[in-house]
Amino acid sequence: MPEPAANPSLDSGAAPAGSGARPAHPHVATLKRLEKSSGSLAAQAIARMDETLPWYRAMPPENRSWIGLVAQAGIAAFTEWFRHPDAPQAISTDVFGTAPRELTRAITLRQTVEMVRTTIEVMESAIDEVAAPGDESVLREALLVYAREIAFATAQVYAQAAEARGAWDARLESLVVNAVLSGEADEGAVSRAAALGWNSPEHVCVVLGTAPDGDSELTVEAIRRAARHAKLQVLTGVLGDRLVVIAGGSDNPLAVAKALIGPYAAGPVVAGPVVPDLLAATRSAQAAAAGLKACSAWQDAPRPALADDLLPERAIAGDPAAREQLVEEIYRPLEEAGSALLETLSVYLEQASSLEGAARMLFVHPNTVRYRLRRVTDVTGWSPSDVRSAFTLRIALILGRLADGDPQS
């Protein structure tokens, strides 16, 4: 069997005339020595990592073997790059394509930088041995340029992985927010939220408002910045024209809404009541949604507003939860406190909030009326002397009487 022809690009120093082949490499001796020593360089790099990087020693064998392959691929890619420095090459594919995508989750970007630095340091320390006499500076310069390229390739790999994770996390977050808003939150939604970093805070509320025009991702990121500044956990998303924020970590929904209101578009912003966990957040979301719908009926409503401050408008708009809350939290406690409070409150409201007028109608002293009204405030938390509270109390009385008159209601 005839001997294979020698490689003219490595042995002859010049390409055959008229062959059209690539010109001979100007540093063919160094290239040969680099090819022969690539295996030993990879072994030295792995040994150096095992000696100097504690996280590498603590890794399971499978991950260490993948890192070893990446180091070998990096040295082989440098050899090929040194052979054809002007040829377009995808270093990220040549080096990191040998390892599975899951490796980017097993080791951090910092660890990858340490791995690359260790490999480059081993190659740099061997330049005097690998380079042919007179080629040391050439090989050192080539290694510096290659180190820059491998750094960019590392950043590209992790940027792509981060973008993929970010897109997946955004879809996962939208599923959780939509489940809470639609009343379909279950243990699956809690698990998905946990995967996003939600650590089940004790106090949760939902804030709703109009989403601004433009890129929804920028809006979501603005909410996250505001939440970090306020030390809140958030799950957020833009659903249609609504910007929905599920916030955890504070028992003051108004303070939460004020801290996060910046990214919302002009218009009403409503915070639902505080609930104990994510599974109960549907109740807060439904209250906030009903308040947002009814907010137009209260022209002087504050921004942001609490859903509980919009109870009368929500009840008139047909929100059954608001009607029940007004009856159970205002009418029933007054009823249990005695008929005198209900009667006095009713007459006082009918008499245009006049103490003297109510006293004449009830045949009692005005101080008696004043005392009973203070009792109303103590029992319900709403003051009859405040115009807004008086309106809420009047609606509660109406709904309570309707409920007493019609058991089905």
Short mmCIF file of C-alpha atoms in Angstrom, two decimals:
data_model
loop_
_atom_site.label_atom_id
_atom_site.label_comp_id
_atom_site.label_asym_id
_atom_site.label_seq_id
_atom_site.Cartn_x
_atom_site.Cartn_y
_atom_site.Cartn_z
CA MET A 1 0.00 0.00 0.00
CA PRO A 2 1.54 3.34 -1.02
CA GLU A 3 2.55 5.88 1.62
CA PRO A 4 0.11 8.84 1.98
CA ALA A 5 1.36 12.06 0.50
CA ALA A 6 2.87 14.54 2.93
CA ASN A 7 0.90 17.67 3.78
CA PRO A 8 2.56 20.38 1.67
CA SER A 9 1.18 23.14 3.87
CA LEU A 10 3.16 21.83 6.85
CA ASP A 11 6.22 20.10 5.38
CA SER A 12 7.26 21.94 2.25
CA GLY A 13 6.86 25.47 3.51
CA ALA A 14 5.07 26.51 0.26
CA ALA A 15 1.97 25.50 -1.64
CA PRO A 16 2.43 23.64 -4.95
CA ALA A 17 2.43 26.00 -7.89
CA GLY A 18 -0.94 26.28 -9.61
CA SER A 19 -2.67 24.09 -7.01
CA GLY A 20 -4.85 26.90 -5.63
CA ALA A 21 -4.27 25.56 -2.09
CA ARG A 22 -4.00 27.77 1.00
CA PRO A 23 -0.49 29.25 1.41
CA ALA A 24 1.83 27.54 3.88
CA HIS A 25 1.55 28.63 7.49
CA PRO A 26 4.29 31.16 8.37
CA HIS A 27 4.95 29.44 11.72
CA VAL A 28 4.61 25.82 10.74
CA ALA A 29 7.02 24.53 13.40
CA THR A 30 5.12 26.24 16.20
CA LEU A 31 1.84 24.94 14.81
CA LYS A 32 3.16 21.37 14.80
CA ARG A 33 4.39 21.65 18.37
CA LEU A 34 1.08 23.18 19.44
CA GLU A 35 -0.84 20.28 17.89
CA LYS A 36 1.34 17.72 19.65
CA SER A 37 1.07 19.38 23.06
CA SER A 38 -2.66 20.11 23.03
CA GLY A 39 -3.47 16.93 24.97
CA SER A 40 -0.92 17.58 27.69
CA LEU A 41 -2.01 21.23 27.97
CA ALA A 42 -5.60 20.15 28.51
CA ALA A 43 -4.49 17.70 31.19
CA GLN A 44 -2.45 20.42 32.91
CA ALA A 45 -5.43 22.80 32.79
CA ILE A 46 -7.72 20.21 34.39
CA ALA A 47 -5.11 19.45 37.06
CA ARG A 48 -4.73 23.18 37.78
CA MET A 49 -8.50 23.56 38.13
CA ASP A 50 -8.64 20.62 40.52
CA GLU A 51 -5.84 22.19 42.54
CA THR A 52 -7.01 25.82 42.68
CA LEU A 53 -10.83 25.82 42.22
CA PRO A 54 -12.76 24.41 45.20
CA TRP A 55 -16.08 24.50 43.36
CA TYR A 56 -14.59 22.27 40.64
CA ARG A 57 -13.51 19.65 43.19
CA ALA A 58 -16.98 19.70 44.78
CA MET A 59 -18.76 19.03 41.49
CA PRO A 60 -20.17 15.63 40.56
CA PRO A 61 -18.00 13.58 38.18
CA GLU A 62 -20.32 14.12 35.22
CA ASN A 63 -20.01 17.90 35.37
CA ARG A 64 -16.24 17.71 35.87
CA SER A 65 -15.97 15.56 32.77
CA TRP A 66 -17.98 18.09 30.75
CA ILE A 67 -15.72 20.90 31.98
CA GLY A 68 -12.71 18.84 30.96
CA LEU A 69 -14.14 18.48 27.47
CA VAL A 70 -14.72 22.24 27.32
CA ALA A 71 -11.07 22.86 28.28
CA GLN A 72 -9.87 20.40 25.61
CA ALA A 73 -12.15 21.99 23.04
CA GLY A 74 -10.83 25.43 23.96
CA ILE A 75 -7.23 24.40 23.37
CA ALA A 76 -8.14 22.61 20.13
CA ALA A 77 -10.06 25.69 18.98
CA PHE A 78 -7.00 27.84 19.70
CA THR A 79 -4.86 25.51 17.61
CA GLU A 80 -7.31 25.77 14.71
CA TRP A 81 -7.58 29.51 15.20
CA PHE A 82 -3.76 29.81 15.14
CA ARG A 83 -3.71 27.75 11.93
CA HIS A 84 -6.24 30.05 10.19
CA PRO A 85 -6.46 33.30 12.19
CA ASP A 86 -8.28 35.15 9.41
CA ALA A 87 -10.93 32.50 8.76
CA PRO A 88 -14.39 33.22 10.23
CA GLN A 89 -14.90 30.87 13.16
CA ALA A 90 -17.71 30.45 15.68
CA ILE A 91 -15.62 30.06 18.82
CA SER A 92 -18.67 29.78 21.08
CA THR A 93 -19.84 26.77 19.06
CA ASP A 94 -16.39 25.19 18.81
CA VAL A 95 -15.68 25.48 22.53
CA PHE A 96 -18.97 25.44 24.39
CA GLY A 97 -20.87 23.32 21.88
CA THR A 98 -19.21 20.22 23.30
CA ALA A 99 -21.11 20.58 26.59
CA PRO A 100 -24.86 20.28 27.11
CA ARG A 101 -26.92 23.44 27.61
CA GLU A 102 -27.68 22.31 31.17
CA LEU A 103 -24.04 23.01 32.05
CA THR A 104 -24.76 26.77 32.01
CA ARG A 105 -27.11 26.13 34.91
CA ALA A 106 -24.68 23.86 36.74
CA ILE A 107 -21.85 26.42 36.76
CA THR A 108 -22.17 30.17 37.11
CA LEU A 109 -20.71 32.80 34.84
CA ARG A 110 -18.08 33.59 37.50
CA GLN A 111 -17.05 29.93 37.62
CA THR A 112 -16.83 29.79 33.83
CA VAL A 113 -14.59 32.86 33.82
CA GLU A 114 -12.33 31.17 36.40
CA MET A 115 -12.23 28.03 34.26
CA VAL A 116 -11.29 29.99 31.13
CA ARG A 117 -8.70 32.04 33.02
CA THR A 118 -7.08 28.90 34.41
CA THR A 119 -6.88 27.30 30.97
CA ILE A 120 -5.41 30.46 29.41
CA GLU A 121 -2.86 30.74 32.23
CA VAL A 122 -1.72 27.14 31.66
CA MET A 123 -1.34 27.80 27.93
CA GLU A 124 0.50 31.05 28.59
CA SER A 125 2.95 29.37 30.99
CA ALA A 126 3.78 26.79 28.30
CA ILE A 127 4.49 29.29 25.51
CA ASP A 128 8.28 29.04 25.87
CA GLU A 129 8.10 25.24 25.56
CA VAL A 130 5.52 25.09 22.76
CA ALA A 131 6.68 27.92 20.53
CA ALA A 132 9.49 27.32 18.10
CA PRO A 133 12.58 29.46 18.71
CA GLY A 134 11.80 33.03 17.74
CA ASP A 135 8.01 32.48 17.72
CA GLU A 136 7.40 33.13 21.43
CA SER A 137 6.11 36.67 20.95
CA VAL A 138 3.94 35.60 18.02
CA LEU A 139 2.30 32.81 20.00
CA ARG A 140 1.87 35.03 23.05
CA GLU A 141 0.19 37.73 21.00
CA ALA A 142 -2.06 35.16 19.33
CA LEU A 143 -3.04 33.80 22.75
CA LEU A 144 -3.94 37.29 23.99
CA VAL A 145 -6.17 37.89 20.98
CA TYR A 146 -7.75 34.46 21.37
CA ALA A 147 -8.35 35.12 25.10
CA ARG A 148 -10.33 38.19 24.10
CA GLU A 149 -12.37 36.18 21.63
CA ILE A 150 -13.08 33.41 24.14
CA ALA A 151 -14.19 36.03 26.67
CA PHE A 152 -16.70 37.40 24.19
CA ALA A 153 -17.81 33.87 23.36
CA THR A 154 -18.37 33.12 27.07
CA ALA A 155 -20.46 36.25 27.46
CA GLN A 156 -22.49 35.30 24.38
CA VAL A 157 -23.25 31.81 25.67
CA TYR A 158 -24.46 33.08 29.03
CA ALA A 159 -26.37 35.96 27.46
CA GLN A 160 -28.24 33.54 25.22
CA ALA A 161 -28.96 31.28 28.19
CA ALA A 162 -30.16 34.27 30.22
CA GLU A 163 -32.42 35.42 27.38
CA ALA A 164 -33.91 31.95 27.07
CA ARG A 165 -34.47 31.72 30.82
CA GLY A 166 -35.88 35.25 30.86
CA ALA A 167 -38.39 34.45 28.12
CA TRP A 168 -39.41 31.26 29.88
CA ASP A 169 -39.69 33.02 33.24
CA ALA A 170 -41.84 35.74 31.67
CA ARG A 171 -44.25 33.14 30.27
CA LEU A 172 -44.31 31.33 33.60
CA GLU A 173 -44.98 34.57 35.47
CA SER A 174 -47.81 35.47 33.10
CA LEU A 175 -49.41 32.10 33.81
CA VAL A 176 -49.28 32.71 37.56
CA VAL A 177 -50.65 36.26 37.30
CA ASN A 178 -53.42 35.16 34.96
CA ALA A 179 -54.35 32.26 37.27
CA VAL A 180 -54.66 34.63 40.23
CA LEU A 181 -56.67 37.18 38.27
CA SER A 182 -59.04 34.58 36.80
CA GLY A 183 -59.60 32.73 40.08
CA GLU A 184 -57.81 29.57 38.94
CA ALA A 185 -54.85 29.75 41.33
CA ASP A 186 -53.98 26.34 42.77
CA GLU A 187 -50.95 24.50 44.14
CA GLY A 188 -49.55 24.36 40.61
CA ALA A 189 -49.53 28.15 40.46
CA VAL A 190 -47.80 28.25 43.85
CA SER A 191 -45.12 25.86 42.56
CA ARG A 192 -44.58 27.96 39.45
CA ALA A 193 -44.31 31.09 41.59
CA ALA A 194 -41.74 29.34 43.79
CA ALA A 195 -39.69 28.55 40.68
CA LEU A 196 -39.66 32.29 39.98
CA GLY A 197 -38.26 33.06 43.43
CA TRP A 198 -41.52 33.75 45.27
CA ASN A 199 -40.89 32.61 48.85
CA SER A 200 -44.49 32.75 50.16
CA PRO A 201 -44.59 36.02 52.12
CA GLU A 202 -47.22 36.31 54.86
CA HIS A 203 -48.98 39.39 53.44
CA VAL A 204 -50.09 39.58 49.80
CA CYS A 205 -52.15 42.12 47.89
CA VAL A 206 -52.93 42.83 44.24
CA VAL A 207 -52.59 46.24 42.60
CA LEU A 208 -54.36 46.95 39.30
CA GLY A 209 -54.21 49.88 36.91
CA THR A 210 -53.81 50.81 33.27
CA ALA A 211 -50.65 49.66 31.52
CA PRO A 212 -48.67 52.34 29.68
CA ASP A 213 -48.15 52.24 25.94
CA GLY A 214 -44.90 50.84 24.67
CA ASP A 215 -42.76 47.84 25.49
CA SER A 216 -44.38 45.78 28.25
CA GLU A 217 -41.00 44.32 29.22
CA LEU A 218 -39.75 47.80 30.13
CA THR A 219 -42.86 48.32 32.24
CA VAL A 220 -42.35 45.03 34.05
CA GLU A 221 -38.70 45.85 34.71
CA ALA A 222 -39.70 49.27 36.11
CA ILE A 223 -42.09 47.51 38.51
CA ARG A 224 -39.29 45.19 39.61
CA ARG A 225 -36.95 48.12 40.30
CA ALA A 226 -39.61 49.88 42.36
CA ALA A 227 -40.30 46.64 44.25
CA ARG A 228 -36.63 46.10 45.04
CA HIS A 229 -36.40 49.66 46.35
CA ALA A 230 -39.48 49.09 48.54
CA LYS A 231 -38.22 45.62 49.63
CA LEU A 232 -41.26 43.88 48.21
CA GLN A 233 -41.67 40.60 46.34
CA VAL A 234 -43.67 40.94 43.14
CA LEU A 235 -45.18 38.85 40.40
CA THR A 236 -46.26 41.12 37.60
CA GLY A 237 -47.48 41.18 34.03
CA VAL A 238 -49.35 43.18 31.44
CA LEU A 239 -52.67 41.51 30.60
CA GLY A 240 -54.41 43.37 27.82
CA ASP A 241 -54.49 47.01 28.87
CA ARG A 242 -54.06 46.21 32.56
CA LEU A 243 -50.86 46.23 34.55
CA VAL A 244 -51.23 43.62 37.29
CA VAL A 245 -48.90 43.41 40.29
CA ILE A 246 -49.10 40.74 42.98
CA ALA A 247 -47.04 42.17 45.84
CA GLY A 248 -45.91 40.40 48.99
CA GLY A 249 -44.12 41.51 52.10
CA SER A 250 -46.28 44.34 53.48
CA ASP A 251 -49.54 44.47 55.41
CA ASN A 252 -50.29 48.00 54.13
CA PRO A 253 -51.82 47.78 50.64
CA LEU A 254 -51.96 51.56 50.22
CA ALA A 255 -48.24 51.89 50.93
CA VAL A 256 -47.57 49.08 48.45
CA ALA A 257 -49.59 50.82 45.75
CA LYS A 258 -47.84 54.14 46.38
CA ALA A 259 -44.43 52.46 46.14
CA LEU A 260 -45.27 50.80 42.81
CA ILE A 261 -47.44 53.46 41.16
CA GLY A 262 -44.70 55.03 39.03
CA PRO A 263 -44.85 52.68 35.99
CA TYR A 264 -48.68 52.79 35.74
CA ALA A 265 -50.31 54.90 33.04
CA ALA A 266 -52.57 57.83 33.88
CA GLY A 267 -55.87 56.78 35.40
CA PRO A 268 -57.08 55.01 38.52
CA VAL A 269 -54.90 52.54 40.39
CA VAL A 270 -56.62 50.28 42.92
CA ALA A 271 -55.10 48.05 45.60
CA GLY A 272 -57.00 45.02 46.82
CA PRO A 273 -57.12 43.98 50.48
CA VAL A 274 -54.27 42.08 52.12
CA VAL A 275 -54.64 38.28 52.09
CA PRO A 276 -52.46 35.65 53.77
CA ASP A 277 -50.96 33.90 50.75
CA LEU A 278 -50.89 33.50 46.98
CA LEU A 279 -53.81 31.07 46.91
CA ALA A 280 -56.02 33.72 48.55
CA ALA A 281 -54.72 36.47 46.25
CA THR A 282 -57.66 35.88 43.90
CA ARG A 283 -59.91 37.57 46.46
CA SER A 284 -57.64 40.62 46.50
CA ALA A 285 -57.45 40.63 42.70
CA GLN A 286 -61.21 40.43 42.28
CA ALA A 287 -61.73 43.27 44.76
CA ALA A 288 -59.16 45.41 42.96
CA ALA A 289 -60.72 44.63 39.57
CA ALA A 290 -64.19 45.55 40.84
CA GLY A 291 -62.79 48.75 42.35
CA LEU A 292 -61.06 49.66 39.10
CA LYS A 293 -64.32 49.19 37.23
CA ALA A 294 -66.31 51.28 39.72
CA CYS A 295 -63.68 53.98 40.21
CA SER A 296 -65.23 56.21 37.57
CA ALA A 297 -68.27 56.70 39.83
CA TRP A 298 -66.11 58.45 42.44
CA GLN A 299 -64.67 61.43 40.62
CA ASP A 300 -62.56 62.56 43.57
CA ALA A 301 -61.14 59.13 44.27
CA PRO A 302 -57.50 59.25 45.41
CA ARG A 303 -54.76 57.71 43.31
CA PRO A 304 -54.03 55.06 44.36
CA ALA A 305 -57.25 53.99 46.05
CA LEU A 306 -58.10 51.02 48.21
CA ALA A 307 -60.71 48.58 46.96
CA ASP A 308 -62.38 48.74 50.38
CA ASP A 309 -62.74 52.53 50.05
CA LEU A 310 -64.79 51.89 46.91
CA LEU A 311 -67.26 49.51 48.56
CA PRO A 312 -70.40 51.63 47.89
CA GLU A 313 -69.55 52.17 44.22
CA ARG A 314 -68.69 48.50 43.82
CA ALA A 315 -71.98 47.50 45.44
CA ILE A 316 -73.99 49.80 43.17
CA ALA A 317 -72.09 48.44 40.16
CA GLY A 318 -73.27 44.94 41.12
CA ASP A 319 -70.27 43.46 42.93
CA PRO A 320 -71.77 40.78 45.21
CA ALA A 321 -68.63 40.61 47.35
CA ALA A 322 -68.87 44.34 48.11
CA ARG A 323 -72.56 44.03 49.00
CA GLU A 324 -71.87 41.14 51.33
CA GLN A 325 -68.93 42.96 52.91
CA LEU A 326 -71.03 46.09 53.58
CA VAL A 327 -73.80 44.06 55.16
CA GLU A 328 -71.53 41.80 57.23
CA GLU A 329 -69.05 44.44 58.36
CA ILE A 330 -71.40 47.39 58.93
CA TYR A 331 -75.09 46.48 59.08
CA ARG A 332 -74.85 43.25 61.07
CA PRO A 333 -72.54 44.64 63.80
CA LEU A 334 -74.88 47.62 64.23
CA GLU A 335 -77.84 45.30 64.37
CA GLU A 336 -76.16 43.20 67.05
CA ALA A 337 -75.20 46.32 69.02
CA GLY A 338 -78.84 47.22 69.53
CA SER A 339 -81.63 48.87 67.63
CA ALA A 340 -80.82 52.28 69.09
CA LEU A 341 -77.63 52.59 67.04
CA LEU A 342 -79.33 51.62 63.79
CA GLU A 343 -82.24 53.94 64.43
CA THR A 344 -80.04 56.86 65.46
CA LEU A 345 -77.73 56.42 62.46
CA SER A 346 -80.66 56.18 60.06
CA VAL A 347 -82.37 59.30 61.43
CA TYR A 348 -79.08 61.23 61.54
CA LEU A 349 -78.38 60.46 57.89
CA GLU A 350 -81.94 61.33 56.89
CA GLN A 351 -81.69 64.66 58.72
CA ALA A 352 -78.72 65.81 56.62
CA SER A 353 -76.24 64.91 59.36
CA SER A 354 -77.77 67.32 61.86
CA LEU A 355 -77.37 66.43 65.54
CA GLU A 356 -80.19 68.73 66.61
CA GLY A 357 -82.54 67.49 63.90
CA ALA A 358 -81.88 63.86 64.77
CA ALA A 359 -82.32 64.59 68.49
CA ARG A 360 -85.72 66.18 67.86
CA MET A 361 -86.84 63.23 65.73
CA LEU A 362 -85.67 60.75 68.38
CA PHE A 363 -86.87 62.80 71.38
CA VAL A 364 -83.45 62.62 73.00
CA HIS A 365 -80.73 65.09 73.93
CA PRO A 366 -78.17 65.98 71.20
CA ASN A 367 -75.41 64.59 73.45
CA THR A 368 -77.17 61.24 73.34
CA VAL A 369 -77.11 61.34 69.56
CA ARG A 370 -73.46 62.34 69.65
CA TYR A 371 -72.61 59.43 71.96
CA ARG A 372 -74.49 56.92 69.81
CA LEU A 373 -72.73 58.14 66.67
CA ARG A 374 -69.37 57.66 68.39
CA ARG A 375 -70.51 54.11 69.16
CA VAL A 376 -71.34 53.66 65.47
CA THR A 377 -67.77 54.68 64.62
CA ASP A 378 -66.37 52.28 67.22
CA VAL A 379 -68.48 49.39 65.94
CA THR A 380 -68.03 49.90 62.18
CA GLY A 381 -64.86 51.94 61.74
CA TRP A 382 -66.79 54.49 59.64
CA SER A 383 -67.55 57.95 61.02
CA PRO A 384 -71.08 59.30 60.28
CA SER A 385 -69.78 62.87 60.47
CA ASP A 386 -67.49 62.31 57.46
CA VAL A 387 -69.26 62.82 54.14
CA ARG A 388 -67.62 59.87 52.41
CA SER A 389 -68.14 57.56 55.38
CA ALA A 390 -71.76 58.68 55.70
CA PHE A 391 -72.34 57.67 52.08
CA THR A 392 -70.85 54.24 52.75
CA LEU A 393 -72.96 53.80 55.89
CA ARG A 394 -76.12 54.80 54.01
CA ILE A 395 -75.49 52.19 51.30
CA ALA A 396 -74.78 49.57 53.97
CA LEU A 397 -78.10 50.36 55.70
CA ILE A 398 -79.98 50.07 52.42
CA LEU A 399 -78.37 46.75 51.54
CA GLY A 400 -78.91 45.39 55.05
CA ARG A 401 -82.60 46.23 54.97
CA LEU A 402 -82.94 44.66 51.55
CA ALA A 403 -81.23 41.53 52.82
CA ASP A 404 -83.59 41.39 55.83
CA GLY A 405 -86.62 41.97 53.68
CA ASP A 406 -85.68 39.35 51.07
CA PRO A 407 -83.92 36.26 52.49
CA GLN A 408 -82.84 35.20 48.99
CA SER A 409 -80.79 38.38 48.61
#
